[in-house]
PDB file of C-alpha atoms in Angstrom:
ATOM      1  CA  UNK A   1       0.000   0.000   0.000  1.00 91.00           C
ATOM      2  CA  UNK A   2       1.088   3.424  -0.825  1.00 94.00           C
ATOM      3  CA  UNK A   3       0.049   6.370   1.549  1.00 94.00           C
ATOM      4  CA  UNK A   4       0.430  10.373   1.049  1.00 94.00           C
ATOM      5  CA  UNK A   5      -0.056  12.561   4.383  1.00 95.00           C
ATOM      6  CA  UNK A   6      -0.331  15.984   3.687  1.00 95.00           C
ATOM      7  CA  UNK A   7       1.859  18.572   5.241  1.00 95.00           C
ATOM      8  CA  UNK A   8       0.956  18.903   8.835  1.00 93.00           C
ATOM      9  CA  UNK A   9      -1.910  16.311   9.163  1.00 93.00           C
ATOM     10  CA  UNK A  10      -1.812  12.529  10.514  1.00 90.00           C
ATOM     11  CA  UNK A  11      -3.277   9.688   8.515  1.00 86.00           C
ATOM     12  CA  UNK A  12      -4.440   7.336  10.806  1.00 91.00           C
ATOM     13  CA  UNK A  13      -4.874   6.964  14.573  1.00 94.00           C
ATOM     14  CA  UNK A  14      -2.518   4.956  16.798  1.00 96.00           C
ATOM     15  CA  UNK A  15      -3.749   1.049  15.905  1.00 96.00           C
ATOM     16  CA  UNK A  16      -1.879  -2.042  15.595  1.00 95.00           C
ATOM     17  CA  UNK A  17      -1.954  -4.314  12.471  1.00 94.00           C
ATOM     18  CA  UNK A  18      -2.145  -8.104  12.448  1.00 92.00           C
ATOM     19  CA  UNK A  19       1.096  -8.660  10.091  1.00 93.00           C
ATOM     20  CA  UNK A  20       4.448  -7.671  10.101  1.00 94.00           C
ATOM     21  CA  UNK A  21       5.132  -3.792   8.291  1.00 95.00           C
ATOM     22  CA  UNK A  22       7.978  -2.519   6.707  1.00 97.00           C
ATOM     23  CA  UNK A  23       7.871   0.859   6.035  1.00 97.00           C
ATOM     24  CA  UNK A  24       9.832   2.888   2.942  1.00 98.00           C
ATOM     25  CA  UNK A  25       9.550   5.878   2.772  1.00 97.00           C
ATOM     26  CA  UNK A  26       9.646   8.251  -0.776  1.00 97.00           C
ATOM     27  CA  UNK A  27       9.400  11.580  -0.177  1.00 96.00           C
ATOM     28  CA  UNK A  28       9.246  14.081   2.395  1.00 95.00           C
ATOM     29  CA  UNK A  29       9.525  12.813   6.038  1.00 95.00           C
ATOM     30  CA  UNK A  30       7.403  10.996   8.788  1.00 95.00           C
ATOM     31  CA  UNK A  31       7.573  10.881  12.480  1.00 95.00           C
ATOM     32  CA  UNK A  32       6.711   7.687  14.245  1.00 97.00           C
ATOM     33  CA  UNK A  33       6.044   6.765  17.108  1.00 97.00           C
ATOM     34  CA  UNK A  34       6.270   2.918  18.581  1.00 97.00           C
ATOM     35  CA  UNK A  35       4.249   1.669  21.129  1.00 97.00           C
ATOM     36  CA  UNK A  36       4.046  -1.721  23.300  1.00 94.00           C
ATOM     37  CA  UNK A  37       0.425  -1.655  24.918  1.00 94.00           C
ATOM     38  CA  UNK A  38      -2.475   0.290  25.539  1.00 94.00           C
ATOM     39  CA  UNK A  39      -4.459   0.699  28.844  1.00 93.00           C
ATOM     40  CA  UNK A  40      -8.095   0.556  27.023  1.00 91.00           C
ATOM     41  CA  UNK A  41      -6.911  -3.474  25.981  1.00 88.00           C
ATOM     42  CA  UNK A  42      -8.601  -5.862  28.410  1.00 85.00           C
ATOM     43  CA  UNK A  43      -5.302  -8.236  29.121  1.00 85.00           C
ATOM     44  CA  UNK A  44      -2.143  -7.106  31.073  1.00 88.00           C
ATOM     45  CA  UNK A  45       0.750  -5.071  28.412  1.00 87.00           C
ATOM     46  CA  UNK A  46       3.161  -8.287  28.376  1.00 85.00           C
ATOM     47  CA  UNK A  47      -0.231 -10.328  26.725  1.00 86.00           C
ATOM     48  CA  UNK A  48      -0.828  -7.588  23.725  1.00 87.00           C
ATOM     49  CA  UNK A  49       2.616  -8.933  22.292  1.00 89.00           C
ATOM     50  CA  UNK A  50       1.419 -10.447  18.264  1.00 90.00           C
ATOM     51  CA  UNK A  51      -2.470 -10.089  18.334  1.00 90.00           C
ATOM     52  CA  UNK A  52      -4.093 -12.120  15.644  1.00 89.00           C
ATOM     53  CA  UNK A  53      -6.365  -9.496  14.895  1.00 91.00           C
ATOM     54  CA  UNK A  54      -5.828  -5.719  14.193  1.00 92.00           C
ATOM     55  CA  UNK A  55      -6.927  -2.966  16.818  1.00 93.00           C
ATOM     56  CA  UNK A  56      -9.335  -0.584  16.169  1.00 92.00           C
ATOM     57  CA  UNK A  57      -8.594   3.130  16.713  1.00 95.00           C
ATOM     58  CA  UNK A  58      -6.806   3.425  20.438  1.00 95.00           C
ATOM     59  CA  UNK A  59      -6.952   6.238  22.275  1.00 95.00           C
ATOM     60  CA  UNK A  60      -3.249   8.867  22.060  1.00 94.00           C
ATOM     61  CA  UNK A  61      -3.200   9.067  26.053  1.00 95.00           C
ATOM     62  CA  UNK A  62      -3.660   5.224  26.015  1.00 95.00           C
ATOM     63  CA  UNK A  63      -0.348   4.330  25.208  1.00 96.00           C
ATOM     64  CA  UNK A  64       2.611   3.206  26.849  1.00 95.00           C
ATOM     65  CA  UNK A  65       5.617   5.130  26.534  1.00 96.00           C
ATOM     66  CA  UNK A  66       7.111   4.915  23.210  1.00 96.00           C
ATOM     67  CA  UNK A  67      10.124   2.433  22.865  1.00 96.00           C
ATOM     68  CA  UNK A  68      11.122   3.879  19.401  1.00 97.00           C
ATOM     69  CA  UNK A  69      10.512   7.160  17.745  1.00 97.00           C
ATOM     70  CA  UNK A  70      12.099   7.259  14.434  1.00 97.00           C
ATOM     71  CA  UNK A  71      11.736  10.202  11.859  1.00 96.00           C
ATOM     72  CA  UNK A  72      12.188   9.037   8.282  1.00 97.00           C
ATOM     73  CA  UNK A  73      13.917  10.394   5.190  1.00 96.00           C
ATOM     74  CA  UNK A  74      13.041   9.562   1.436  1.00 97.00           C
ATOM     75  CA  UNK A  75      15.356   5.337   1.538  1.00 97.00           C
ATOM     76  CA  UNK A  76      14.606   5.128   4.755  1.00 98.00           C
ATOM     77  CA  UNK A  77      13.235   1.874   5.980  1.00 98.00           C
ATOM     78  CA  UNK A  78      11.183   0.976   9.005  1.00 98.00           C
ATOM     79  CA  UNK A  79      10.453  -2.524  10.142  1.00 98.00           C
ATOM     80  CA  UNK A  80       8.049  -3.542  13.005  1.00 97.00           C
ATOM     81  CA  UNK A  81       6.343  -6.619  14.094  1.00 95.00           C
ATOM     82  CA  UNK A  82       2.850  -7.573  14.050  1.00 94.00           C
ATOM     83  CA  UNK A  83       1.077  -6.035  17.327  1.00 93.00           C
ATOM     84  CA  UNK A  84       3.011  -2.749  17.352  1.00 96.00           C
ATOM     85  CA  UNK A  85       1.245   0.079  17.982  1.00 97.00           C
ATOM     86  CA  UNK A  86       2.185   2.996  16.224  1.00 97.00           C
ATOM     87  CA  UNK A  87       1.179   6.591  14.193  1.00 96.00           C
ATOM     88  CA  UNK A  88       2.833   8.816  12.196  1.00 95.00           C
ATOM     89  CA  UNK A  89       2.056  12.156  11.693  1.00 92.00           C
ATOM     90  CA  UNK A  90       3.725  13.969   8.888  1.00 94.00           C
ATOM     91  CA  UNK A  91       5.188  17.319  11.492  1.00 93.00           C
ATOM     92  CA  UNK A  92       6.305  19.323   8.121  1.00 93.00           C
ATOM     93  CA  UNK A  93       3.484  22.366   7.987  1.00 93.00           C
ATOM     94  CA  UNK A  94       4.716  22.772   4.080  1.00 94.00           C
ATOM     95  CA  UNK A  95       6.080  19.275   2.385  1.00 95.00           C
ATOM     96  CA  UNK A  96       3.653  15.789   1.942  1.00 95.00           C
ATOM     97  CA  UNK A  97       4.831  12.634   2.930  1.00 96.00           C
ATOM     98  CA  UNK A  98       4.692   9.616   0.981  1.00 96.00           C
ATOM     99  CA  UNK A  99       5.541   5.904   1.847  1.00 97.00           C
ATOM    100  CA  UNK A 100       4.935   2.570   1.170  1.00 97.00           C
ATOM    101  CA  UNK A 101       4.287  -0.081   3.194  1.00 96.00           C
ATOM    102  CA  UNK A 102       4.803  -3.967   2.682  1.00 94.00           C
ATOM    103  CA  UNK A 103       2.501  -6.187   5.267  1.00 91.00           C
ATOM    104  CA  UNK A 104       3.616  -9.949   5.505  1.00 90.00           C
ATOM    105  CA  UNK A 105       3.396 -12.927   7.718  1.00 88.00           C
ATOM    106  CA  UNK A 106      -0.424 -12.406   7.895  1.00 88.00           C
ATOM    107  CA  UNK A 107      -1.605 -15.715   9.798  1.00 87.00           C
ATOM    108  CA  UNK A 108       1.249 -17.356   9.498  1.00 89.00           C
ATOM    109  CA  UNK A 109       1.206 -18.552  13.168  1.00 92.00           C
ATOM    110  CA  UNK A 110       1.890 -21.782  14.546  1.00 93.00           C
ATOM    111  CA  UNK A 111      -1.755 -21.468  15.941  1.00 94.00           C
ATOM    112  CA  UNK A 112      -2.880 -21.087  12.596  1.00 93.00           C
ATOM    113  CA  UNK A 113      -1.071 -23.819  11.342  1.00 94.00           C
ATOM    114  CA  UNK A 114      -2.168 -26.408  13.905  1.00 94.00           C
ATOM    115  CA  UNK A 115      -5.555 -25.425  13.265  1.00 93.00           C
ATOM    116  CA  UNK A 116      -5.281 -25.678   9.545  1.00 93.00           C
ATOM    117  CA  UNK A 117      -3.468 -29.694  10.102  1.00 94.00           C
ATOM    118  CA  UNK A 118      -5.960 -30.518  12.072  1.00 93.00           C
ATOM    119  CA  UNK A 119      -8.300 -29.389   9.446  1.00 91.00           C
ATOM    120  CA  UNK A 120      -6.661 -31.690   6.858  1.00 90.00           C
ATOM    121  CA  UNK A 121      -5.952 -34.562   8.762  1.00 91.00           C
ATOM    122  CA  UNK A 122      -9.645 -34.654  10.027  1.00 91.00           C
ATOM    123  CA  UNK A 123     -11.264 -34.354   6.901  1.00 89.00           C
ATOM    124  CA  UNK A 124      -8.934 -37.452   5.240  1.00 89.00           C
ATOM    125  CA  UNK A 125      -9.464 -39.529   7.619  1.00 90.00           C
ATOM    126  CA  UNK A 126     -13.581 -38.937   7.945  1.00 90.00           C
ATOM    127  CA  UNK A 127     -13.211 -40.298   4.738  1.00 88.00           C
ATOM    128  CA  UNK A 128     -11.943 -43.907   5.613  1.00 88.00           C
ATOM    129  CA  UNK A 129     -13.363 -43.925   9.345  1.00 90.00           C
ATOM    130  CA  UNK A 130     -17.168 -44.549   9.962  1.00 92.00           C
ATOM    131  CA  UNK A 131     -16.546 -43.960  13.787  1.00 91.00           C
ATOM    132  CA  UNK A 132     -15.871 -39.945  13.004  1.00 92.00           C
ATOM    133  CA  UNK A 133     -19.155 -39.533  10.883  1.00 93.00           C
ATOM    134  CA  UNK A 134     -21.377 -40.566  13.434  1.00 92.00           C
ATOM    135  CA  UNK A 135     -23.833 -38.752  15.747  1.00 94.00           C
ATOM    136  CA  UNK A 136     -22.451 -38.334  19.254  1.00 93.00           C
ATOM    137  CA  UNK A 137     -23.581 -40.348  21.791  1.00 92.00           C
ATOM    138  CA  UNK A 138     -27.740 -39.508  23.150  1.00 89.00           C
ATOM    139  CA  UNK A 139     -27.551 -36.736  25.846  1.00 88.00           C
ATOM    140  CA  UNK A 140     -24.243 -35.890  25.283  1.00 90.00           C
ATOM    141  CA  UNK A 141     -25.076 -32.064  24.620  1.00 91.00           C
ATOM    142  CA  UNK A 142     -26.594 -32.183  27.839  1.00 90.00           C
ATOM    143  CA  UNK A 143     -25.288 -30.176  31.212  1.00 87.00           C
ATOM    144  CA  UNK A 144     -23.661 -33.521  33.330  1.00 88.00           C
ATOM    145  CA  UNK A 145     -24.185 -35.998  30.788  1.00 91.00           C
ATOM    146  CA  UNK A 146     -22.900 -39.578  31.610  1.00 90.00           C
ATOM    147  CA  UNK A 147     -21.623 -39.633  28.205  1.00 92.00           C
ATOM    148  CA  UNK A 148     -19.771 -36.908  28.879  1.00 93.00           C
ATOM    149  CA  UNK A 149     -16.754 -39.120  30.107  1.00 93.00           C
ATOM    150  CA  UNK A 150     -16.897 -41.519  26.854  1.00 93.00           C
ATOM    151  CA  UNK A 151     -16.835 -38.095  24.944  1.00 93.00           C
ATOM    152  CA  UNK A 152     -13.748 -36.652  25.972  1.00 94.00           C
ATOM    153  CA  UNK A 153     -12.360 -40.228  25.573  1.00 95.00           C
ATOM    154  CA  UNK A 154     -13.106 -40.703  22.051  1.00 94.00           C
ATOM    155  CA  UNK A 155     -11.783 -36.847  21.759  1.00 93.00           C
ATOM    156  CA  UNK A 156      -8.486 -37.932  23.069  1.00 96.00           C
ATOM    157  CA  UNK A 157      -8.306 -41.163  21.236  1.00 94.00           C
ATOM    158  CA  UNK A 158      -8.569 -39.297  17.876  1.00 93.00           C
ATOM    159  CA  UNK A 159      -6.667 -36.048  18.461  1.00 94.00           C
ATOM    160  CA  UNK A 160      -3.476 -38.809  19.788  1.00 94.00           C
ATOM    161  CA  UNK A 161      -4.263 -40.482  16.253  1.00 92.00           C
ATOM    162  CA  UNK A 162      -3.748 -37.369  14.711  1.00 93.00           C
ATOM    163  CA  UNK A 163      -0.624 -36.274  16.739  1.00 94.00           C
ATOM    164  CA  UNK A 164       0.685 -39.755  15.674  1.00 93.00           C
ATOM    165  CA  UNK A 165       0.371 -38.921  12.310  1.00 92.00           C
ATOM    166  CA  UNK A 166       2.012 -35.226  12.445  1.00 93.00           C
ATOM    167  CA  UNK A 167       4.565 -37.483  14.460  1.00 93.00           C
ATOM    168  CA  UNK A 168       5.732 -40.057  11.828  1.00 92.00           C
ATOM    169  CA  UNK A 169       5.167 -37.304   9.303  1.00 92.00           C
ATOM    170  CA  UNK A 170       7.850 -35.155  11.170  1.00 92.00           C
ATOM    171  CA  UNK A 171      10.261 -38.397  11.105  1.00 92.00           C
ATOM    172  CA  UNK A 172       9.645 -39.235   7.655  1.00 90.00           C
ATOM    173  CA  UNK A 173      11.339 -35.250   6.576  1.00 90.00           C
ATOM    174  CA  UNK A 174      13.681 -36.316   9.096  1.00 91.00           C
ATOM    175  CA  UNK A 175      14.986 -39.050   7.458  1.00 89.00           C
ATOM    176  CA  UNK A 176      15.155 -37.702   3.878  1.00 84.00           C
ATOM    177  CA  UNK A 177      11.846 -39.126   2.572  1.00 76.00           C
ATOM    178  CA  UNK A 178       9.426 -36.837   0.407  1.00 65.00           C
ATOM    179  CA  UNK A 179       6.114 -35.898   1.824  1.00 65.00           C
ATOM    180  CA  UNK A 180       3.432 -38.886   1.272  1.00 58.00           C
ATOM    181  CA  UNK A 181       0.190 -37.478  -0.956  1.00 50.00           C
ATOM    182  CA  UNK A 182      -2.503 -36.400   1.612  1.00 47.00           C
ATOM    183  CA  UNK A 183      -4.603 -39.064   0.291  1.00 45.00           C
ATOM    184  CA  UNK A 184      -2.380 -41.697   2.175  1.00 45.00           C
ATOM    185  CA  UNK A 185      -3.892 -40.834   5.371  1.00 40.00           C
ATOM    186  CA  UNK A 186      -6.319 -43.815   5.739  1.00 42.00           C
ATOM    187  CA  UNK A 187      -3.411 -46.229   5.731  1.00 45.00           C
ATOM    188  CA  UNK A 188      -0.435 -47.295   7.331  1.00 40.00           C
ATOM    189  CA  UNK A 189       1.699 -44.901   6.447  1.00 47.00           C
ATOM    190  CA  UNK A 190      -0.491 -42.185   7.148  1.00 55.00           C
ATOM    191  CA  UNK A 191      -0.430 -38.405   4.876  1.00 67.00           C
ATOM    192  CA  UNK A 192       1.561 -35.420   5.081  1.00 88.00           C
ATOM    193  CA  UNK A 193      -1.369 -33.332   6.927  1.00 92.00           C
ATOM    194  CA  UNK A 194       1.340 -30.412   8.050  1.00 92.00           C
ATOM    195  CA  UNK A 195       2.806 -30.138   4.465  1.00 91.00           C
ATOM    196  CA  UNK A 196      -0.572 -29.727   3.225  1.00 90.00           C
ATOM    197  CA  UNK A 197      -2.150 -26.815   5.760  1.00 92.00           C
ATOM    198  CA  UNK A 198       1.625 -24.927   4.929  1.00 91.00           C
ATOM    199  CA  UNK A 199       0.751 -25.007   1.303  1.00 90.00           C
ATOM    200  CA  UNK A 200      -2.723 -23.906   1.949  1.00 88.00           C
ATOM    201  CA  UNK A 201      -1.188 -21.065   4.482  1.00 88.00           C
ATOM    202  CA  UNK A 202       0.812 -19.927   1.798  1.00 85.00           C
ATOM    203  CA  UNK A 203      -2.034 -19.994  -0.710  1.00 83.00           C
ATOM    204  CA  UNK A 204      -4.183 -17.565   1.459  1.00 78.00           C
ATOM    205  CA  UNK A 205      -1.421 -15.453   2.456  1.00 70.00           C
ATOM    206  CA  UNK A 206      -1.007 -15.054  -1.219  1.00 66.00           C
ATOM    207  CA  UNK A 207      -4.172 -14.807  -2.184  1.00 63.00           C
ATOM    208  CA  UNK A 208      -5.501 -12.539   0.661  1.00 58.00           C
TER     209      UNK A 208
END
Protein backbone atom coordinates (compact mmCIF):
# COMPACT_ATOMS: atom_id res chain seq x y z
CA UNK A 1 0.00 0.00 0.00
CA UNK A 2 1.09 3.42 -0.82
CA UNK A 3 0.05 6.37 1.55
CA UNK A 4 0.43 10.37 1.05
CA UNK A 5 -0.06 12.56 4.38
CA UNK A 6 -0.33 15.98 3.69
CA UNK A 7 1.86 18.57 5.24
CA UNK A 8 0.96 18.90 8.83
CA UNK A 9 -1.91 16.31 9.16
CA UNK A 10 -1.81 12.53 10.51
CA UNK A 11 -3.28 9.69 8.51
CA UNK A 12 -4.44 7.34 10.81
CA UNK A 13 -4.87 6.96 14.57
CA UNK A 14 -2.52 4.96 16.80
CA UNK A 15 -3.75 1.05 15.91
CA UNK A 16 -1.88 -2.04 15.59
CA UNK A 17 -1.95 -4.31 12.47
CA UNK A 18 -2.15 -8.10 12.45
CA UNK A 19 1.10 -8.66 10.09
CA UNK A 20 4.45 -7.67 10.10
CA UNK A 21 5.13 -3.79 8.29
CA UNK A 22 7.98 -2.52 6.71
CA UNK A 23 7.87 0.86 6.04
CA UNK A 24 9.83 2.89 2.94
CA UNK A 25 9.55 5.88 2.77
CA UNK A 26 9.65 8.25 -0.78
CA UNK A 27 9.40 11.58 -0.18
CA UNK A 28 9.25 14.08 2.39
CA UNK A 29 9.53 12.81 6.04
CA UNK A 30 7.40 11.00 8.79
CA UNK A 31 7.57 10.88 12.48
CA UNK A 32 6.71 7.69 14.24
CA UNK A 33 6.04 6.77 17.11
CA UNK A 34 6.27 2.92 18.58
CA UNK A 35 4.25 1.67 21.13
CA UNK A 36 4.05 -1.72 23.30
CA UNK A 37 0.42 -1.65 24.92
CA UNK A 38 -2.48 0.29 25.54
CA UNK A 39 -4.46 0.70 28.84
CA UNK A 40 -8.09 0.56 27.02
CA UNK A 41 -6.91 -3.47 25.98
CA UNK A 42 -8.60 -5.86 28.41
CA UNK A 43 -5.30 -8.24 29.12
CA UNK A 44 -2.14 -7.11 31.07
CA UNK A 45 0.75 -5.07 28.41
CA UNK A 46 3.16 -8.29 28.38
CA UNK A 47 -0.23 -10.33 26.73
CA UNK A 48 -0.83 -7.59 23.72
CA UNK A 49 2.62 -8.93 22.29
CA UNK A 50 1.42 -10.45 18.26
CA UNK A 51 -2.47 -10.09 18.33
CA UNK A 52 -4.09 -12.12 15.64
CA UNK A 53 -6.36 -9.50 14.89
CA UNK A 54 -5.83 -5.72 14.19
CA UNK A 55 -6.93 -2.97 16.82
CA UNK A 56 -9.34 -0.58 16.17
CA UNK A 57 -8.59 3.13 16.71
CA UNK A 58 -6.81 3.42 20.44
CA UNK A 59 -6.95 6.24 22.27
CA UNK A 60 -3.25 8.87 22.06
CA UNK A 61 -3.20 9.07 26.05
CA UNK A 62 -3.66 5.22 26.01
CA UNK A 63 -0.35 4.33 25.21
CA UNK A 64 2.61 3.21 26.85
CA UNK A 65 5.62 5.13 26.53
CA UNK A 66 7.11 4.92 23.21
CA UNK A 67 10.12 2.43 22.86
CA UNK A 68 11.12 3.88 19.40
CA UNK A 69 10.51 7.16 17.75
CA UNK A 70 12.10 7.26 14.43
CA UNK A 71 11.74 10.20 11.86
CA UNK A 72 12.19 9.04 8.28
CA UNK A 73 13.92 10.39 5.19
CA UNK A 74 13.04 9.56 1.44
CA UNK A 75 15.36 5.34 1.54
CA UNK A 76 14.61 5.13 4.75
CA UNK A 77 13.23 1.87 5.98
CA UNK A 78 11.18 0.98 9.01
CA UNK A 79 10.45 -2.52 10.14
CA UNK A 80 8.05 -3.54 13.01
CA UNK A 81 6.34 -6.62 14.09
CA UNK A 82 2.85 -7.57 14.05
CA UNK A 83 1.08 -6.04 17.33
CA UNK A 84 3.01 -2.75 17.35
CA UNK A 85 1.24 0.08 17.98
CA UNK A 86 2.19 3.00 16.22
CA UNK A 87 1.18 6.59 14.19
CA UNK A 88 2.83 8.82 12.20
CA UNK A 89 2.06 12.16 11.69
CA UNK A 90 3.72 13.97 8.89
CA UNK A 91 5.19 17.32 11.49
CA UNK A 92 6.30 19.32 8.12
CA UNK A 93 3.48 22.37 7.99
CA UNK A 94 4.72 22.77 4.08
CA UNK A 95 6.08 19.27 2.38
CA UNK A 96 3.65 15.79 1.94
CA UNK A 97 4.83 12.63 2.93
CA UNK A 98 4.69 9.62 0.98
CA UNK A 99 5.54 5.90 1.85
CA UNK A 100 4.94 2.57 1.17
CA UNK A 101 4.29 -0.08 3.19
CA UNK A 102 4.80 -3.97 2.68
CA UNK A 103 2.50 -6.19 5.27
CA UNK A 104 3.62 -9.95 5.50
CA UNK A 105 3.40 -12.93 7.72
CA UNK A 106 -0.42 -12.41 7.89
CA UNK A 107 -1.61 -15.71 9.80
CA UNK A 108 1.25 -17.36 9.50
CA UNK A 109 1.21 -18.55 13.17
CA UNK A 110 1.89 -21.78 14.55
CA UNK A 111 -1.76 -21.47 15.94
CA UNK A 112 -2.88 -21.09 12.60
CA UNK A 113 -1.07 -23.82 11.34
CA UNK A 114 -2.17 -26.41 13.91
CA UNK A 115 -5.56 -25.43 13.26
CA UNK A 116 -5.28 -25.68 9.55
CA UNK A 117 -3.47 -29.69 10.10
CA UNK A 118 -5.96 -30.52 12.07
CA UNK A 119 -8.30 -29.39 9.45
CA UNK A 120 -6.66 -31.69 6.86
CA UNK A 121 -5.95 -34.56 8.76
CA UNK A 122 -9.65 -34.65 10.03
CA UNK A 123 -11.26 -34.35 6.90
CA UNK A 124 -8.93 -37.45 5.24
CA UNK A 125 -9.46 -39.53 7.62
CA UNK A 126 -13.58 -38.94 7.94
CA UNK A 127 -13.21 -40.30 4.74
CA UNK A 128 -11.94 -43.91 5.61
CA UNK A 129 -13.36 -43.92 9.35
CA UNK A 130 -17.17 -44.55 9.96
CA UNK A 131 -16.55 -43.96 13.79
CA UNK A 132 -15.87 -39.95 13.00
CA UNK A 133 -19.15 -39.53 10.88
CA UNK A 134 -21.38 -40.57 13.43
CA UNK A 135 -23.83 -38.75 15.75
CA UNK A 136 -22.45 -38.33 19.25
CA UNK A 137 -23.58 -40.35 21.79
CA UNK A 138 -27.74 -39.51 23.15
CA UNK A 139 -27.55 -36.74 25.85
CA UNK A 140 -24.24 -35.89 25.28
CA UNK A 141 -25.08 -32.06 24.62
CA UNK A 142 -26.59 -32.18 27.84
CA UNK A 143 -25.29 -30.18 31.21
CA UNK A 144 -23.66 -33.52 33.33
CA UNK A 145 -24.19 -36.00 30.79
CA UNK A 146 -22.90 -39.58 31.61
CA UNK A 147 -21.62 -39.63 28.21
CA UNK A 148 -19.77 -36.91 28.88
CA UNK A 149 -16.75 -39.12 30.11
CA UNK A 150 -16.90 -41.52 26.85
CA UNK A 151 -16.83 -38.09 24.94
CA UNK A 152 -13.75 -36.65 25.97
CA UNK A 153 -12.36 -40.23 25.57
CA UNK A 154 -13.11 -40.70 22.05
CA UNK A 155 -11.78 -36.85 21.76
CA UNK A 156 -8.49 -37.93 23.07
CA UNK A 157 -8.31 -41.16 21.24
CA UNK A 158 -8.57 -39.30 17.88
CA UNK A 159 -6.67 -36.05 18.46
CA UNK A 160 -3.48 -38.81 19.79
CA UNK A 161 -4.26 -40.48 16.25
CA UNK A 162 -3.75 -37.37 14.71
CA UNK A 163 -0.62 -36.27 16.74
CA UNK A 164 0.69 -39.76 15.67
CA UNK A 165 0.37 -38.92 12.31
CA UNK A 166 2.01 -35.23 12.44
CA UNK A 167 4.56 -37.48 14.46
CA UNK A 168 5.73 -40.06 11.83
CA UNK A 169 5.17 -37.30 9.30
CA UNK A 170 7.85 -35.16 11.17
CA UNK A 171 10.26 -38.40 11.10
CA UNK A 172 9.65 -39.24 7.66
CA UNK A 173 11.34 -35.25 6.58
CA UNK A 174 13.68 -36.32 9.10
CA UNK A 175 14.99 -39.05 7.46
CA UNK A 176 15.15 -37.70 3.88
CA UNK A 177 11.85 -39.13 2.57
CA UNK A 178 9.43 -36.84 0.41
CA UNK A 179 6.11 -35.90 1.82
CA UNK A 180 3.43 -38.89 1.27
CA UNK A 181 0.19 -37.48 -0.96
CA UNK A 182 -2.50 -36.40 1.61
CA UNK A 183 -4.60 -39.06 0.29
CA UNK A 184 -2.38 -41.70 2.17
CA UNK A 185 -3.89 -40.83 5.37
CA UNK A 186 -6.32 -43.82 5.74
CA UNK A 187 -3.41 -46.23 5.73
CA UNK A 188 -0.43 -47.30 7.33
CA UNK A 189 1.70 -44.90 6.45
CA UNK A 190 -0.49 -42.18 7.15
CA UNK A 191 -0.43 -38.40 4.88
CA UNK A 192 1.56 -35.42 5.08
CA UNK A 193 -1.37 -33.33 6.93
CA UNK A 194 1.34 -30.41 8.05
CA UNK A 195 2.81 -30.14 4.46
CA UNK A 196 -0.57 -29.73 3.22
CA UNK A 197 -2.15 -26.82 5.76
CA UNK A 198 1.63 -24.93 4.93
CA UNK A 199 0.75 -25.01 1.30
CA UNK A 200 -2.72 -23.91 1.95
CA UNK A 201 -1.19 -21.06 4.48
CA UNK A 202 0.81 -19.93 1.80
CA UNK A 203 -2.03 -19.99 -0.71
CA UNK A 204 -4.18 -17.57 1.46
CA UNK A 205 -1.42 -15.45 2.46
CA UNK A 206 -1.01 -15.05 -1.22
CA UNK A 207 -4.17 -14.81 -2.18
CA UNK A 208 -5.50 -12.54 0.66
Amino acid sequence: NAYITPPGTQGLAPHWDDVEVFVLQLGGEKAWSLHKSSSTILVPPEAQSLPRYSSGDLPLQSLSPAFLKPCLAPGDLLYFPRGTIHHAPNQNPDKPSVHLTISTFQRQSLFDLLSKTFEEGMAELWEGDEELRRSLPWGALSPNSQAYAGVCASLSGQLRRLADRVAAEAARAASGSAPSSAGAAAGDGGGSFAASALAEINSDFVRN
